[in-house]
Amino acid sequence: MTARVGESAQVLRLECRADNLESKPCIPHDVMARLRTVLQDALPRSDGSSSRVYRVGNLEIDTGTVRVRLSGEVLPMTPAEFRLLVCMASSPGRAFTRAELLAAALPGSEARERVVDAHMGSARRKLEAGGGSGLLQTVRAVGYRLTGDG
């Protein structure tokens, strides 16, 4: 939701890849309907079709159960950290920019790209504490990559 209107709001919407950017003043019933739709799309379907398990080295990310396992042990992750890992696990070894990761972890957010650094630092500490040193790598002047090479 934004107080911005006009051309700048449209540019922001495109840059953030936001499908549901709402300008104020807004209609509360419309906002609630949009939220319900987004949440329903995010939930795993009963047939498991939206569930996917990514494996990168000894790291396993299950989108159906929303769990991260490292060498079989479950690691607690925040929703933003989980979405960051899912994004990077979709293309292991690829360097993602902070802007790409921000769009994946906090879609529609007006947060700055440096927020990604905070989430990545936290996720890295959790992975390293579980024995996953080297899984998350910083790519200087670009962003981050997830690799099973360590």
mmCIF file of C-alpha atoms in Angstrom:
data_model
loop_
_atom_site.group_PDB
_atom_site.id
_atom_site.type_symbol
_atom_site.label_atom_id
_atom_site.label_comp_id
_atom_site.label_asym_id
_atom_site.label_seq_id
_atom_site.Cartn_x
_atom_site.Cartn_y
_atom_site.Cartn_z
ATOM 1 C CA MET A 1 0.000 0.000 0.000
ATOM 2 C CA THR A 2 1.349 3.401 -0.863
ATOM 3 C CA ALA A 3 0.372 7.030 -0.527
ATOM 4 C CA ARG A 4 2.060 7.712 -3.836
ATOM 5 C CA VAL A 5 -0.125 8.349 -6.841
ATOM 6 C CA GLY A 6 0.527 8.942 -10.497
ATOM 7 C CA GLU A 7 3.454 7.951 -12.624
ATOM 8 C CA SER A 8 5.898 7.390 -9.737
ATOM 9 C CA ALA A 9 3.534 4.832 -8.186
ATOM 10 C CA GLN A 10 3.308 2.944 -11.481
ATOM 11 C CA VAL A 11 7.111 2.919 -11.818
ATOM 12 C CA LEU A 12 7.424 1.644 -8.236
ATOM 13 C CA ARG A 13 4.884 -1.069 -8.977
ATOM 14 C CA LEU A 14 6.842 -2.266 -12.016
ATOM 15 C CA GLU A 15 10.219 -2.111 -10.264
ATOM 16 C CA CYS A 16 8.932 -4.152 -7.317
ATOM 17 C CA ARG A 17 7.071 -6.567 -9.566
ATOM 18 C CA ALA A 18 4.024 -5.796 -7.436
ATOM 19 C CA ASP A 19 0.774 -7.221 -8.723
ATOM 20 C CA ASN A 20 -1.258 -5.711 -5.920
ATOM 21 C CA LEU A 21 -0.022 -2.207 -5.204
ATOM 22 C CA GLU A 22 -2.882 -0.205 -3.735
ATOM 23 C CA SER A 23 -2.888 3.599 -3.511
ATOM 24 C CA LYS A 24 -4.461 5.427 -0.591
ATOM 25 C CA PRO A 25 -7.256 6.195 -0.032
ATOM 26 C CA CYS A 26 -8.441 2.678 -0.702
ATOM 27 C CA ILE A 27 -11.512 0.543 -0.251
ATOM 28 C CA PRO A 28 -10.964 -1.782 2.751
ATOM 29 C CA HIS A 29 -13.095 -4.580 1.262
ATOM 30 C CA ASP A 30 -10.979 -4.490 -1.900
ATOM 31 C CA VAL A 31 -7.747 -4.730 0.108
ATOM 32 C CA MET A 32 -9.092 -7.682 2.123
ATOM 33 C CA ALA A 33 -10.195 -9.489 -1.056
ATOM 34 C CA ARG A 34 -6.733 -9.006 -2.572
ATOM 35 C CA LEU A 35 -5.078 -10.295 0.615
ATOM 36 C CA ARG A 36 -7.277 -13.397 0.669
ATOM 37 C CA THR A 37 -6.400 -14.125 -2.960
ATOM 38 C CA VAL A 38 -2.660 -13.736 -2.363
ATOM 39 C CA LEU A 39 -2.766 -15.927 0.744
ATOM 40 C CA GLN A 40 -4.776 -18.645 -1.017
ATOM 41 C CA ASP A 41 -2.270 -18.668 -3.867
ATOM 42 C CA ALA A 42 0.590 -18.982 -1.374
ATOM 43 C CA LEU A 43 -0.885 -21.960 0.487
ATOM 44 C CA PRO A 44 -0.005 -25.456 -0.703
ATOM 45 C CA ARG A 45 -2.829 -27.144 -2.569
ATOM 46 C CA SER A 46 -4.353 -30.350 -1.252
ATOM 47 C CA ASP A 47 -2.982 -32.274 -4.227
ATOM 48 C CA GLY A 48 0.539 -31.064 -3.383
ATOM 49 C CA SER A 49 0.948 -29.408 -6.789
ATOM 50 C CA SER A 50 2.434 -26.218 -5.350
ATOM 51 C CA SER A 51 4.834 -28.150 -3.146
ATOM 52 C CA ARG A 52 8.419 -28.421 -4.252
ATOM 53 C CA VAL A 53 11.599 -29.620 -2.589
ATOM 54 C CA TYR A 54 14.866 -27.935 -3.555
ATOM 55 C CA ARG A 55 18.177 -29.607 -2.764
ATOM 56 C CA VAL A 56 21.487 -27.791 -2.806
ATOM 57 C CA GLY A 57 24.294 -29.859 -1.361
ATOM 58 C CA ASN A 58 23.102 -31.091 2.048
ATOM 59 C CA LEU A 59 20.482 -28.302 2.226
ATOM 60 C CA GLU A 60 16.841 -29.191 1.599
ATOM 61 C CA ILE A 61 14.109 -26.562 1.217
ATOM 62 C CA ASP A 62 10.532 -27.883 1.215
ATOM 63 C CA THR A 63 7.949 -25.347 0.016
ATOM 64 C CA GLY A 64 5.056 -27.619 0.990
ATOM 65 C CA THR A 65 5.960 -27.889 4.666
ATOM 66 C CA VAL A 66 7.831 -24.563 4.671
ATOM 67 C CA ARG A 67 10.866 -26.168 6.277
ATOM 68 C CA VAL A 68 14.584 -25.883 5.777
ATOM 69 C CA ARG A 69 16.685 -28.909 6.618
ATOM 70 C CA LEU A 70 20.438 -29.095 6.741
ATOM 71 C CA SER A 71 21.824 -32.620 6.927
ATOM 72 C CA GLY A 72 18.351 -33.741 8.030
ATOM 73 C CA GLU A 73 18.061 -31.229 10.893
ATOM 74 C CA VAL A 74 15.299 -28.602 10.699
ATOM 75 C CA LEU A 75 16.552 -25.015 10.859
ATOM 76 C CA PRO A 76 14.174 -22.269 11.975
ATOM 77 C CA MET A 77 13.883 -19.532 9.345
ATOM 78 C CA THR A 78 11.794 -16.394 9.213
ATOM 79 C CA PRO A 79 9.375 -16.092 6.272
ATOM 80 C CA ALA A 80 11.688 -13.622 4.521
ATOM 81 C CA GLU A 81 14.727 -15.870 5.001
ATOM 82 C CA PHE A 82 12.750 -18.841 3.710
ATOM 83 C CA ARG A 83 11.665 -16.955 0.569
ATOM 84 C CA LEU A 84 15.259 -15.823 -0.039
ATOM 85 C CA LEU A 85 16.494 -19.405 0.144
ATOM 86 C CA VAL A 86 13.721 -20.665 -2.145
ATOM 87 C CA CYS A 87 14.558 -17.969 -4.686
ATOM 88 C CA MET A 88 18.258 -18.836 -4.701
ATOM 89 C CA ALA A 89 17.671 -22.599 -4.608
ATOM 90 C CA SER A 90 15.653 -22.299 -7.824
ATOM 91 C CA SER A 91 18.961 -21.570 -9.614
ATOM 92 C CA PRO A 92 21.845 -22.878 -7.478
ATOM 93 C CA GLY A 93 25.170 -21.213 -8.201
ATOM 94 C CA ARG A 94 23.566 -18.210 -9.887
ATOM 95 C CA ALA A 95 24.422 -14.796 -8.452
ATOM 96 C CA PHE A 96 21.243 -12.892 -7.564
ATOM 97 C CA THR A 97 21.172 -9.128 -7.220
ATOM 98 C CA ARG A 98 19.833 -7.551 -4.068
ATOM 99 C CA ALA A 99 16.928 -6.133 -6.082
ATOM 100 C CA GLU A 100 15.937 -9.611 -7.289
ATOM 101 C CA LEU A 101 16.161 -11.012 -3.786
ATOM 102 C CA LEU A 102 14.215 -8.105 -2.310
ATOM 103 C CA ALA A 103 11.416 -8.692 -4.824
ATOM 104 C CA ALA A 104 11.368 -12.400 -3.896
ATOM 105 C CA ALA A 105 11.549 -11.981 -0.122
ATOM 106 C CA LEU A 106 9.442 -8.862 0.383
ATOM 107 C CA PRO A 107 7.250 -8.464 -2.694
ATOM 108 C CA GLY A 108 5.622 -5.057 -2.947
ATOM 109 C CA SER A 109 7.740 -3.688 -0.128
ATOM 110 C CA GLU A 110 9.261 -0.239 -0.240
ATOM 111 C CA ALA A 111 12.214 -1.508 1.790
ATOM 112 C CA ARG A 112 15.693 -0.721 0.573
ATOM 113 C CA GLU A 113 17.973 -3.330 -0.916
ATOM 114 C CA ARG A 114 20.196 -3.275 2.176
ATOM 115 C CA VAL A 115 17.382 -5.063 4.054
ATOM 116 C CA VAL A 116 18.402 -8.128 2.055
ATOM 117 C CA ASP A 117 21.848 -7.953 3.688
ATOM 118 C CA ALA A 118 20.291 -8.185 7.150
ATOM 119 C CA HIS A 119 18.138 -11.194 6.210
ATOM 120 C CA MET A 120 21.054 -12.891 4.463
ATOM 121 C CA GLY A 121 23.308 -12.346 7.475
ATOM 122 C CA SER A 122 20.743 -13.952 9.741
ATOM 123 C CA ALA A 123 20.148 -16.882 7.365
ATOM 124 C CA ARG A 124 23.909 -17.361 6.972
ATOM 125 C CA ARG A 125 24.412 -17.511 10.772
ATOM 126 C CA LYS A 126 21.659 -20.135 11.077
ATOM 127 C CA LEU A 127 23.108 -22.215 8.242
ATOM 128 C CA GLU A 128 26.645 -21.996 9.637
ATOM 129 C CA ALA A 129 25.435 -22.948 13.117
ATOM 130 C CA GLY A 130 23.897 -26.058 11.536
ATOM 131 C CA GLY A 131 27.127 -26.957 9.749
ATOM 132 C CA GLY A 132 26.408 -25.290 6.401
ATOM 133 C CA SER A 133 29.427 -23.039 6.199
ATOM 134 C CA GLY A 134 29.944 -21.705 2.681
ATOM 135 C CA LEU A 135 26.443 -22.422 1.380
ATOM 136 C CA LEU A 136 25.542 -18.720 1.179
ATOM 137 C CA GLN A 137 28.166 -16.700 -0.615
ATOM 138 C CA THR A 138 28.465 -12.965 -1.055
ATOM 139 C CA VAL A 139 29.200 -11.936 -4.634
ATOM 140 C CA ARG A 140 30.976 -8.605 -4.446
ATOM 141 C CA ALA A 141 29.173 -5.748 -6.250
ATOM 142 C CA VAL A 142 26.327 -8.089 -7.233
ATOM 143 C CA GLY A 143 24.547 -9.773 -4.337
ATOM 144 C CA TYR A 144 24.433 -13.391 -3.190
ATOM 145 C CA ARG A 145 24.483 -16.982 -4.392
ATOM 146 C CA LEU A 146 23.533 -20.311 -2.891
ATOM 147 C CA THR A 147 25.850 -23.162 -3.724
ATOM 148 C CA GLY A 148 26.372 -26.699 -2.517
ATOM 149 C CA ASP A 149 30.106 -26.482 -3.194
ATOM 150 C CA GLY A 150 30.830 -24.741 0.110
#
